């Protein structure tokens, strides 16, 4: 695959998310779930993404009266199963055994809690801000500058 084509699926999903608003749908959640389900079921190529997106388009455009019959509790159950499969359960073991730095453990917990309590966008935003502050703090702590004063034999740190 040429290097200029590697981001095409992301661009297509972005366009799909924008257009999904015209159909009163929440595109971002469906696209993440769709991609995850595809990968979990062994999808390796773009044909699975194209097939899934065409099926979603068919459901939204042609079969919307049928979709409205499906109870929301059933759809919530499907989404819950996707969330269970998406969560990296091994990260809990890494946190318990202290195999990752404490600030990264805090990032995992912060993003998870904020995503559950508020929404995913706020959770990711808080996580990015937290990681930025932590990385800046760690980066500044590792830089020790020695200053030599002219006419003085001492080196100040």
Tab-separated table of N, CA and C in Angstrom:
chain	number	residue	atom	x	y	z
A	1	UNK	N	0.847	-1.178	0.000
A	1	UNK	CA	0.000	0.000	0.000
A	1	UNK	C	0.891	1.240	0.000
A	2	UNK	N	0.647	2.160	-0.926
A	2	UNK	CA	1.439	3.403	-0.925
A	2	UNK	C	1.221	4.192	0.361
A	3	UNK	N	2.226	4.958	0.759
A	3	UNK	CA	2.153	5.678	2.033
A	3	UNK	C	1.027	6.705	2.051
A	4	UNK	N	0.642	7.248	0.907
A	4	UNK	CA	-0.410	8.260	0.904
A	4	UNK	C	-1.790	7.641	1.077
A	5	UNK	N	-1.914	6.317	0.961
A	5	UNK	CA	-3.211	5.663	1.085
A	5	UNK	C	-3.462	5.086	2.484
A	6	UNK	N	-2.477	5.138	3.368
A	6	UNK	CA	-2.611	4.490	4.660
A	6	UNK	C	-3.653	5.153	5.550
A	7	UNK	N	-3.913	6.412	5.361
A	7	UNK	CA	-4.871	7.115	6.198
A	7	UNK	C	-6.251	7.220	5.553
A	8	UNK	N	-6.442	6.579	4.418
A	8	UNK	CA	-7.705	6.707	3.697
A	8	UNK	C	-8.897	6.165	4.475
A	9	UNK	N	-8.729	5.093	5.215
A	9	UNK	CA	-9.855	4.565	5.980
A	9	UNK	C	-10.268	5.547	7.064
A	10	UNK	N	-9.288	6.206	7.680
A	10	UNK	CA	-9.623	7.215	8.691
A	10	UNK	C	-10.372	8.385	8.067
A	11	UNK	N	-9.932	8.808	6.876
A	11	UNK	CA	-10.618	9.894	6.181
A	11	UNK	C	-12.041	9.467	5.824
A	12	UNK	N	-12.187	8.237	5.330
A	12	UNK	CA	-13.516	7.737	4.969
A	12	UNK	C	-14.416	7.652	6.200
A	13	UNK	N	-13.875	7.219	7.332
A	13	UNK	CA	-14.687	7.169	8.544
A	13	UNK	C	-15.065	8.566	9.009
A	14	UNK	N	-14.169	9.517	8.853
A	14	UNK	CA	-14.493	10.902	9.206
A	14	UNK	C	-15.607	11.464	8.341
A	15	UNK	N	-15.540	11.195	7.053
A	15	UNK	CA	-16.610	11.642	6.148
A	15	UNK	C	-17.916	10.937	6.506
A	16	UNK	N	-17.819	9.631	6.791
A	16	UNK	CA	-19.012	8.888	7.191
A	16	UNK	C	-19.628	9.422	8.471
A	17	UNK	N	-18.789	9.812	9.428
A	17	UNK	CA	-19.300	10.390	10.670
A	17	UNK	C	-20.003	11.707	10.408
A	18	UNK	N	-19.453	12.509	9.493
A	18	UNK	CA	-20.075	13.782	9.158
A	18	UNK	C	-21.417	13.579	8.469
A	19	UNK	N	-21.463	12.644	7.531
A	19	UNK	CA	-22.699	12.394	6.782
A	19	UNK	C	-23.747	11.714	7.663
A	20	UNK	N	-23.304	10.924	8.649
A	20	UNK	CA	-24.267	10.220	9.497
A	20	UNK	C	-25.151	11.176	10.276
A	21	UNK	N	-24.666	12.378	10.525
A	21	UNK	CA	-25.493	13.377	11.195
A	21	UNK	C	-26.717	13.751	10.383
A	22	UNK	N	-26.631	13.641	9.060
A	22	UNK	CA	-27.789	13.926	8.208
A	22	UNK	C	-28.895	12.899	8.410
A	23	UNK	N	-28.532	11.700	8.879
A	23	UNK	CA	-29.508	10.649	9.134
A	23	UNK	C	-29.851	10.541	10.621
A	24	UNK	N	-29.477	11.575	11.391
A	24	UNK	CA	-29.726	11.623	12.829
A	24	UNK	C	-29.097	10.441	13.549
A	25	UNK	N	-27.880	10.094	13.172
A	25	UNK	CA	-27.169	8.975	13.775
A	25	UNK	C	-25.895	9.474	14.442
A	26	UNK	N	-25.360	8.671	15.361
A	26	UNK	CA	-24.083	8.961	15.999
A	26	UNK	C	-23.037	8.093	15.329
A	27	UNK	N	-22.359	8.645	14.375
A	27	UNK	CA	-21.453	7.857	13.553
A	27	UNK	C	-20.214	7.361	14.249
A	28	UNK	N	-19.620	8.144	15.107
A	28	UNK	CA	-18.356	7.767	15.722
A	28	UNK	C	-18.433	6.460	16.481
A	29	UNK	N	-19.460	6.298	17.275
A	29	UNK	CA	-19.607	5.086	18.065
A	29	UNK	C	-19.805	3.874	17.168
A	30	UNK	N	-20.625	4.022	16.149
A	30	UNK	CA	-20.887	2.885	15.259
A	30	UNK	C	-19.632	2.487	14.490
A	31	UNK	N	-18.839	3.445	14.074
A	31	UNK	CA	-17.647	3.122	13.286
A	31	UNK	C	-16.594	2.433	14.145
A	32	UNK	N	-16.438	2.872	15.387
A	32	UNK	CA	-15.470	2.221	16.271
A	32	UNK	C	-15.924	0.800	16.561
A	33	UNK	N	-17.202	0.651	16.880
A	33	UNK	CA	-17.738	-0.681	17.142
A	33	UNK	C	-17.639	-1.583	15.930
A	34	UNK	N	-17.948	-1.028	14.762
A	34	UNK	CA	-17.882	-1.816	13.527
A	34	UNK	C	-16.465	-2.284	13.258
A	35	UNK	N	-15.500	-1.399	13.373
A	35	UNK	CA	-14.109	-1.774	13.130
A	35	UNK	C	-13.642	-2.818	14.145
A	36	UNK	N	-14.039	-2.636	15.404
A	36	UNK	CA	-13.638	-3.586	16.434
A	36	UNK	C	-14.235	-4.963	16.185
A	37	UNK	N	-15.516	-5.001	15.858
A	37	UNK	CA	-16.162	-6.285	15.584
A	37	UNK	C	-15.533	-6.947	14.367
A	38	UNK	N	-15.208	-6.159	13.353
A	38	UNK	CA	-14.538	-6.727	12.174
A	38	UNK	C	-13.215	-7.378	12.552
A	39	UNK	N	-12.403	-6.673	13.324
A	39	UNK	CA	-11.090	-7.200	13.693
A	39	UNK	C	-11.232	-8.417	14.606
A	40	UNK	N	-12.167	-8.350	15.559
A	40	UNK	CA	-12.369	-9.480	16.472
A	40	UNK	C	-12.835	-10.738	15.738
A	41	UNK	N	-13.512	-10.554	14.610
A	41	UNK	CA	-13.992	-11.693	13.834
A	41	UNK	C	-13.020	-12.110	12.736
A	42	UNK	N	-11.807	-11.583	12.770
A	42	UNK	CA	-10.774	-12.047	11.860
A	42	UNK	C	-10.621	-11.267	10.576
A	43	UNK	N	-11.195	-10.091	10.484
A	43	UNK	CA	-11.071	-9.291	9.266
A	43	UNK	C	-9.634	-8.819	9.110
A	44	UNK	N	-9.107	-8.960	7.905
A	44	UNK	CA	-7.728	-8.554	7.647
A	44	UNK	C	-7.604	-7.583	6.483
A	45	UNK	N	-8.639	-7.472	5.679
A	45	UNK	CA	-8.556	-6.606	4.514
A	45	UNK	C	-9.618	-5.533	4.525
A	46	UNK	N	-9.650	-4.781	3.462
A	46	UNK	CA	-10.603	-3.684	3.363
A	46	UNK	C	-11.976	-4.140	2.897
A	47	UNK	N	-12.059	-5.349	2.368
A	47	UNK	CA	-13.345	-5.846	1.897
A	47	UNK	C	-14.344	-5.944	3.050
A	48	UNK	N	-13.879	-6.326	4.230
A	48	UNK	CA	-14.790	-6.428	5.376
A	48	UNK	C	-15.311	-5.053	5.781
A	49	UNK	N	-14.464	-4.044	5.749
A	49	UNK	CA	-14.900	-2.692	6.093
A	49	UNK	C	-15.890	-2.164	5.063
A	50	UNK	N	-15.622	-2.441	3.800
A	50	UNK	CA	-16.537	-1.990	2.745
A	50	UNK	C	-17.878	-2.698	2.872
A	51	UNK	N	-17.855	-3.997	3.095
A	51	UNK	CA	-19.092	-4.761	3.237
A	51	UNK	C	-19.897	-4.275	4.439
A	52	UNK	N	-19.233	-4.086	5.558
A	52	UNK	CA	-19.927	-3.622	6.761
A	52	UNK	C	-20.511	-2.226	6.556
A	53	UNK	N	-19.755	-1.337	5.926
A	53	UNK	CA	-20.270	0.022	5.721
A	53	UNK	C	-21.449	0.036	4.749
A	54	UNK	N	-21.414	-0.804	3.723
A	54	UNK	CA	-22.553	-0.880	2.797
A	54	UNK	C	-23.783	-1.460	3.488
A	55	UNK	N	-23.573	-2.424	4.379
A	55	UNK	CA	-24.708	-2.981	5.136
A	55	UNK	C	-25.302	-1.928	6.068
A	56	UNK	N	-24.451	-1.139	6.725
A	56	UNK	CA	-24.951	-0.070	7.591
A	56	UNK	C	-25.731	0.937	6.769
A	57	UNK	N	-25.200	1.303	5.594
A	57	UNK	CA	-25.901	2.235	4.717
A	57	UNK	C	-27.256	1.668	4.298
A	58	UNK	N	-27.302	0.394	3.954
A	58	UNK	CA	-28.554	-0.255	3.566
A	58	UNK	C	-29.546	-0.244	4.730
A	59	UNK	N	-29.064	-0.553	5.937
A	59	UNK	CA	-29.950	-0.544	7.106
A	59	UNK	C	-30.507	0.848	7.381
A	60	UNK	N	-29.653	1.855	7.291
A	60	UNK	CA	-30.084	3.214	7.621
A	60	UNK	C	-31.047	3.757	6.571
A	61	UNK	N	-30.735	3.536	5.303
A	61	UNK	CA	-31.541	4.122	4.235
A	61	UNK	C	-32.804	3.302	3.968
A	62	UNK	N	-32.674	2.000	3.843
A	62	UNK	CA	-33.806	1.192	3.392
A	62	UNK	C	-34.543	0.486	4.531
A	63	UNK	N	-33.845	0.100	5.555
A	63	UNK	CA	-34.470	-0.728	6.586
A	63	UNK	C	-34.688	0.014	7.894
A	64	UNK	N	-34.740	1.332	7.869
A	64	UNK	CA	-34.920	2.077	9.117
A	64	UNK	C	-36.225	1.745	9.835
A	65	UNK	N	-37.346	1.482	9.141
A	65	UNK	CA	-38.555	1.078	9.892
A	65	UNK	C	-38.368	-0.241	10.649
A	66	UNK	N	-37.555	-1.144	10.098
A	66	UNK	CA	-37.307	-2.420	10.774
A	66	UNK	C	-36.402	-2.204	11.983
A	67	UNK	N	-35.421	-1.332	11.842
A	67	UNK	CA	-34.491	-1.053	12.944
A	67	UNK	C	-35.228	-0.412	14.118
A	68	UNK	N	-36.240	0.408	13.827
A	68	UNK	CA	-36.981	1.072	14.895
A	68	UNK	C	-37.750	0.082	15.759
A	69	UNK	N	-38.003	-1.127	15.264
A	69	UNK	CA	-38.723	-2.152	16.021
A	69	UNK	C	-37.815	-2.793	17.071
A	70	UNK	N	-36.506	-2.822	16.806
A	70	UNK	CA	-35.556	-3.466	17.721
A	70	UNK	C	-35.516	-2.675	19.029
A	71	UNK	N	-35.694	-3.352	20.156
A	71	UNK	CA	-35.674	-2.633	21.441
A	71	UNK	C	-34.282	-2.067	21.744
A	72	UNK	N	-34.277	-0.903	22.376
A	72	UNK	CA	-33.007	-0.258	22.720
A	72	UNK	C	-32.189	-1.094	23.693
A	73	UNK	N	-32.841	-1.870	24.519
A	73	UNK	CA	-32.098	-2.704	25.462
A	73	UNK	C	-31.257	-3.746	24.723
A	74	UNK	N	-31.764	-4.248	23.608
A	74	UNK	CA	-30.985	-5.194	22.793
A	74	UNK	C	-29.769	-4.534	22.181
A	75	UNK	N	-29.960	-3.313	21.668
A	75	UNK	CA	-28.829	-2.576	21.092
A	75	UNK	C	-27.807	-2.213	22.171
A	76	UNK	N	-28.302	-1.845	23.361
A	76	UNK	CA	-27.388	-1.534	24.465
A	76	UNK	C	-26.602	-2.769	24.874
A	77	UNK	N	-27.244	-3.926	24.845
A	77	UNK	CA	-26.550	-5.174	25.168
A	77	UNK	C	-25.438	-5.479	24.179
A	78	UNK	N	-25.708	-5.256	22.893
A	78	UNK	CA	-24.682	-5.468	21.865
A	78	UNK	C	-23.519	-4.511	22.078
A	79	UNK	N	-23.831	-3.251	22.364
A	79	UNK	CA	-22.779	-2.270	22.604
A	79	UNK	C	-21.972	-2.640	23.841
A	80	UNK	N	-22.625	-3.164	24.868
A	80	UNK	CA	-21.938	-3.575	26.088
A	80	UNK	C	-20.961	-4.716	25.802
A	81	UNK	N	-21.360	-5.664	24.969
A	81	UNK	CA	-20.472	-6.773	24.598
A	81	UNK	C	-19.268	-6.249	23.822
A	82	UNK	N	-19.489	-5.281	22.939
A	82	UNK	CA	-18.372	-4.689	22.197
A	82	UNK	C	-17.411	-4.002	23.162
A	83	UNK	N	-17.948	-3.300	24.158
A	83	UNK	CA	-17.098	-2.630	25.148
A	83	UNK	C	-16.278	-3.653	25.933
A	84	UNK	N	-16.897	-4.759	26.314
A	84	UNK	CA	-16.170	-5.798	27.048
A	84	UNK	C	-15.010	-6.337	26.211
A	85	UNK	N	-15.234	-6.493	24.905
A	85	UNK	CA	-14.175	-6.997	24.043
A	85	UNK	C	-13.115	-5.938	23.749
A	86	UNK	N	-13.480	-4.670	23.794
A	86	UNK	CA	-12.518	-3.595	23.495
A	86	UNK	C	-11.598	-3.291	24.672
A	87	UNK	N	-12.090	-3.463	25.889
A	87	UNK	CA	-11.302	-3.112	27.068
A	87	UNK	C	-10.085	-4.019	27.171
A	88	UNK	N	-8.945	-3.444	27.441
A	88	UNK	CA	-7.708	-4.202	27.603
A	88	UNK	C	-7.624	-4.703	29.046
A	89	UNK	N	-8.162	-5.892	29.287
A	89	UNK	CA	-8.240	-6.433	30.633
A	89	UNK	C	-6.861	-6.676	31.233
A	90	UNK	N	-5.867	-6.899	30.393
A	90	UNK	CA	-4.514	-7.131	30.894
A	90	UNK	C	-3.954	-5.887	31.580
A	91	UNK	N	-4.492	-4.702	31.237
A	91	UNK	CA	-4.004	-3.482	31.878
A	91	UNK	C	-4.287	-3.497	33.379
A	92	UNK	N	-5.352	-4.156	33.817
A	92	UNK	CA	-5.629	-4.248	35.255
A	92	UNK	C	-4.546	-5.046	35.969
A	93	UNK	N	-4.061	-6.097	35.322
A	93	UNK	CA	-2.972	-6.892	35.897
A	93	UNK	C	-1.699	-6.053	35.972
A	94	UNK	N	-1.429	-5.288	34.920
A	94	UNK	CA	-0.240	-4.430	34.911
A	94	UNK	C	-0.314	-3.373	36.002
A	95	UNK	N	-1.506	-2.816	36.232
A	95	UNK	CA	-1.668	-1.823	37.293
A	95	UNK	C	-1.464	-2.474	38.659
A	96	UNK	N	-2.058	-3.636	38.882
A	96	UNK	CA	-1.953	-4.305	40.183
A	96	UNK	C	-0.520	-4.720	40.491
A	97	UNK	N	0.214	-5.156	39.494
A	97	UNK	CA	1.598	-5.597	39.717
A	97	UNK	C	2.613	-4.469	39.611
A	98	UNK	N	2.132	-3.257	39.369
A	98	UNK	CA	2.989	-2.070	39.227
A	98	UNK	C	4.046	-2.247	38.145
A	99	UNK	N	3.643	-2.835	37.023
A	99	UNK	CA	4.554	-3.039	35.898
A	99	UNK	C	4.649	-1.794	35.022
A	100	UNK	N	3.728	-0.853	35.195
A	100	UNK	CA	3.758	0.394	34.427
A	100	UNK	C	3.882	1.547	35.418
A	101	UNK	N	4.391	2.689	34.966
A	101	UNK	CA	4.548	3.827	35.886
A	101	UNK	C	3.211	4.247	36.501
A	102	UNK	N	3.289	4.846	37.681
A	102	UNK	CA	2.085	5.233	38.427
A	102	UNK	C	1.264	6.247	37.639
A	103	UNK	N	1.927	7.209	36.971
A	103	UNK	CA	1.164	8.222	36.243
A	103	UNK	C	0.412	7.603	35.064
A	104	UNK	N	0.950	6.550	34.451
A	104	UNK	CA	0.220	5.887	33.378
A	104	UNK	C	-0.956	5.089	33.930
A	105	UNK	N	-0.795	4.522	35.109
A	105	UNK	CA	-1.918	3.852	35.767
A	105	UNK	C	-3.024	4.854	36.065
A	106	UNK	N	-2.625	6.032	36.526
A	106	UNK	CA	-3.612	7.089	36.781
A	106	UNK	C	-4.317	7.503	35.492
A	107	UNK	N	-3.580	7.525	34.383
A	107	UNK	CA	-4.187	7.872	33.098
A	107	UNK	C	-5.260	6.867	32.721
A	108	UNK	N	-4.956	5.587	32.869
A	108	UNK	CA	-5.930	4.541	32.533
A	108	UNK	C	-7.183	4.696	33.382
A	109	UNK	N	-7.000	4.896	34.679
A	109	UNK	CA	-8.141	5.013	35.588
A	109	UNK	C	-8.929	6.288	35.289
A	110	UNK	N	-8.226	7.421	35.096
A	110	UNK	CA	-8.901	8.684	34.808
A	110	UNK	C	-9.755	8.608	33.545
A	111	UNK	N	-9.165	8.108	32.464
A	111	UNK	CA	-9.898	8.042	31.202
A	111	UNK	C	-11.102	7.115	31.329
A	112	UNK	N	-10.926	5.978	31.976
A	112	UNK	CA	-12.039	5.040	32.141
A	112	UNK	C	-13.164	5.653	32.962
A	113	UNK	N	-12.827	6.278	34.087
A	113	UNK	CA	-13.853	6.859	34.965
A	113	UNK	C	-14.571	8.014	34.265
A	114	UNK	N	-13.824	8.922	33.644
A	114	UNK	CA	-14.454	10.058	32.984
A	114	UNK	C	-15.284	9.624	31.779
A	115	UNK	N	-14.846	8.598	31.068
A	115	UNK	CA	-15.621	8.106	29.931
A	115	UNK	C	-16.929	7.480	30.395
A	116	UNK	N	-16.911	6.811	31.536
A	116	UNK	CA	-18.136	6.186	32.045
A	116	UNK	C	-19.059	7.236	32.649
A	117	UNK	N	-18.506	8.145	33.450
A	117	UNK	CA	-19.334	9.124	34.156
A	117	UNK	C	-19.867	10.188	33.194
A	118	UNK	N	-19.018	10.721	32.321
A	118	UNK	CA	-19.436	11.799	31.414
A	118	UNK	C	-19.635	11.249	30.004
A	119	UNK	N	-18.578	11.253	29.220
A	119	UNK	CA	-18.609	10.624	27.896
A	119	UNK	C	-17.176	10.412	27.428
A	120	UNK	N	-17.032	9.742	26.302
A	120	UNK	CA	-15.706	9.359	25.822
A	120	UNK	C	-14.861	10.579	25.476
A	121	UNK	N	-15.463	11.603	24.891
A	121	UNK	CA	-14.698	12.787	24.498
A	121	UNK	C	-14.085	13.475	25.713
A	122	UNK	N	-14.855	13.620	26.774
A	122	UNK	CA	-14.325	14.249	27.990
A	122	UNK	C	-13.254	13.363	28.619
A	123	UNK	N	-13.478	12.056	28.620
A	123	UNK	CA	-12.484	11.131	29.162
A	123	UNK	C	-11.162	11.206	28.426
A	124	UNK	N	-11.223	11.222	27.099
A	124	UNK	CA	-9.996	11.313	26.306
A	124	UNK	C	-9.332	12.670	26.506
A	125	UNK	N	-10.133	13.734	26.563
A	125	UNK	CA	-9.565	15.072	26.789
A	125	UNK	C	-8.836	15.174	28.112
A	126	UNK	N	-9.453	14.656	29.169
A	126	UNK	CA	-8.809	14.668	30.488
A	126	UNK	C	-7.541	13.821	30.460
A	127	UNK	N	-7.596	12.680	29.781
A	127	UNK	CA	-6.413	11.826	29.678
A	127	UNK	C	-5.264	12.498	28.944
A	128	UNK	N	-5.582	13.195	27.862
A	128	UNK	CA	-4.544	13.895	27.092
A	128	UNK	C	-3.935	15.020	27.927
A	129	UNK	N	-4.774	15.780	28.625
A	129	UNK	CA	-4.249	16.851	29.483
A	129	UNK	C	-3.375	16.289	30.599
A	130	UNK	N	-3.835	15.232	31.244
A	130	UNK	CA	-3.071	14.600	32.325
A	130	UNK	C	-1.731	14.100	31.818
A	131	UNK	N	-1.729	13.393	30.681
A	131	UNK	CA	-0.482	12.875	30.116
A	131	UNK	C	0.453	14.014	29.716
A	132	UNK	N	-0.091	15.101	29.183
A	132	UNK	CA	0.741	16.241	28.793
A	132	UNK	C	1.443	16.842	30.001
A	133	UNK	N	0.698	17.020	31.079
A	133	UNK	CA	1.294	17.583	32.298
A	133	UNK	C	2.352	16.634	32.855
A	134	UNK	N	2.043	15.344	32.875
A	134	UNK	CA	3.002	14.367	33.418
A	134	UNK	C	4.268	14.311	32.571
A	135	UNK	N	4.102	14.283	31.242
A	135	UNK	CA	5.283	14.237	30.368
A	135	UNK	C	6.120	15.500	30.490
A	136	UNK	N	5.474	16.651	30.612
A	136	UNK	CA	6.223	17.900	30.785
A	136	UNK	C	6.967	17.893	32.116
A	137	UNK	N	6.318	17.392	33.156
A	137	UNK	CA	6.947	17.331	34.479
A	137	UNK	C	8.152	16.398	34.451
A	138	UNK	N	7.983	15.222	33.866
A	138	UNK	CA	9.075	14.251	33.798
A	138	UNK	C	10.199	14.773	32.910
A	139	UNK	N	9.842	15.395	31.803
A	139	UNK	CA	10.852	15.935	30.889
A	139	UNK	C	11.661	17.055	31.516
A	140	UNK	N	11.003	17.898	32.306
A	140	UNK	CA	11.731	19.002	32.935
A	140	UNK	C	12.587	18.512	34.094
A	141	UNK	N	12.159	17.451	34.751
A	141	UNK	CA	12.936	16.927	35.878
A	141	UNK	C	14.212	16.238	35.414
A	142	UNK	N	14.231	15.735	34.197
A	142	UNK	CA	15.402	15.016	33.717
A	142	UNK	C	16.470	15.936	33.137
A	143	UNK	N	16.151	17.209	32.990
A	143	UNK	CA	17.123	18.153	32.435
A	143	UNK	C	17.749	18.960	33.559
A	144	UNK	N	18.999	18.684	33.831
A	144	UNK	CA	19.731	19.438	34.838
A	144	UNK	C	20.774	20.254	34.100
A	145	UNK	N	20.731	21.543	34.299
A	145	UNK	CA	21.654	22.426	33.596
A	145	UNK	C	22.704	22.936	34.580
A	146	UNK	N	23.935	22.827	34.174
A	146	UNK	CA	25.033	23.329	34.988
A	146	UNK	C	25.415	24.712	34.476
A	147	UNK	N	25.454	25.656	35.378
A	147	UNK	CA	25.797	27.023	35.018
A	147	UNK	C	27.174	27.363	35.581
A	148	UNK	N	28.041	27.801	34.708
A	148	UNK	CA	29.373	28.243	35.143
A	148	UNK	C	29.376	29.767	35.155
A	149	UNK	N	29.710	30.316	36.299
A	149	UNK	CA	29.775	31.773	36.456
A	149	UNK	C	31.211	32.213	36.185
A	150	UNK	N	31.397	33.177	35.292
A	150	UNK	CA	32.764	33.636	35.017
A	150	UNK	C	33.452	34.171	36.279
A	151	UNK	N	34.678	33.757	36.490
A	151	UNK	CA	35.446	34.186	37.651
A	151	UNK	C	35.151	33.361	38.909
A	152	UNK	N	34.311	32.355	38.801
A	152	UNK	CA	33.976	31.536	39.967
A	152	UNK	C	34.319	30.086	39.633
A	153	UNK	N	34.928	29.392	40.585
A	153	UNK	CA	35.333	28.010	40.335
A	153	UNK	C	34.210	26.998	40.608
A	154	UNK	N	33.110	27.462	41.206
A	154	UNK	CA	32.015	26.560	41.554
A	154	UNK	C	31.058	26.398	40.356
A	155	UNK	N	30.511	25.227	40.250
A	155	UNK	CA	29.479	24.974	39.243
A	155	UNK	C	28.143	24.829	39.977
A	156	UNK	N	27.203	25.678	39.587
A	156	UNK	CA	25.891	25.669	40.261
A	156	UNK	C	24.911	24.847	39.438
A	157	UNK	N	24.067	24.131	40.146
A	157	UNK	CA	23.048	23.307	39.464
A	157	UNK	C	21.678	23.808	39.783
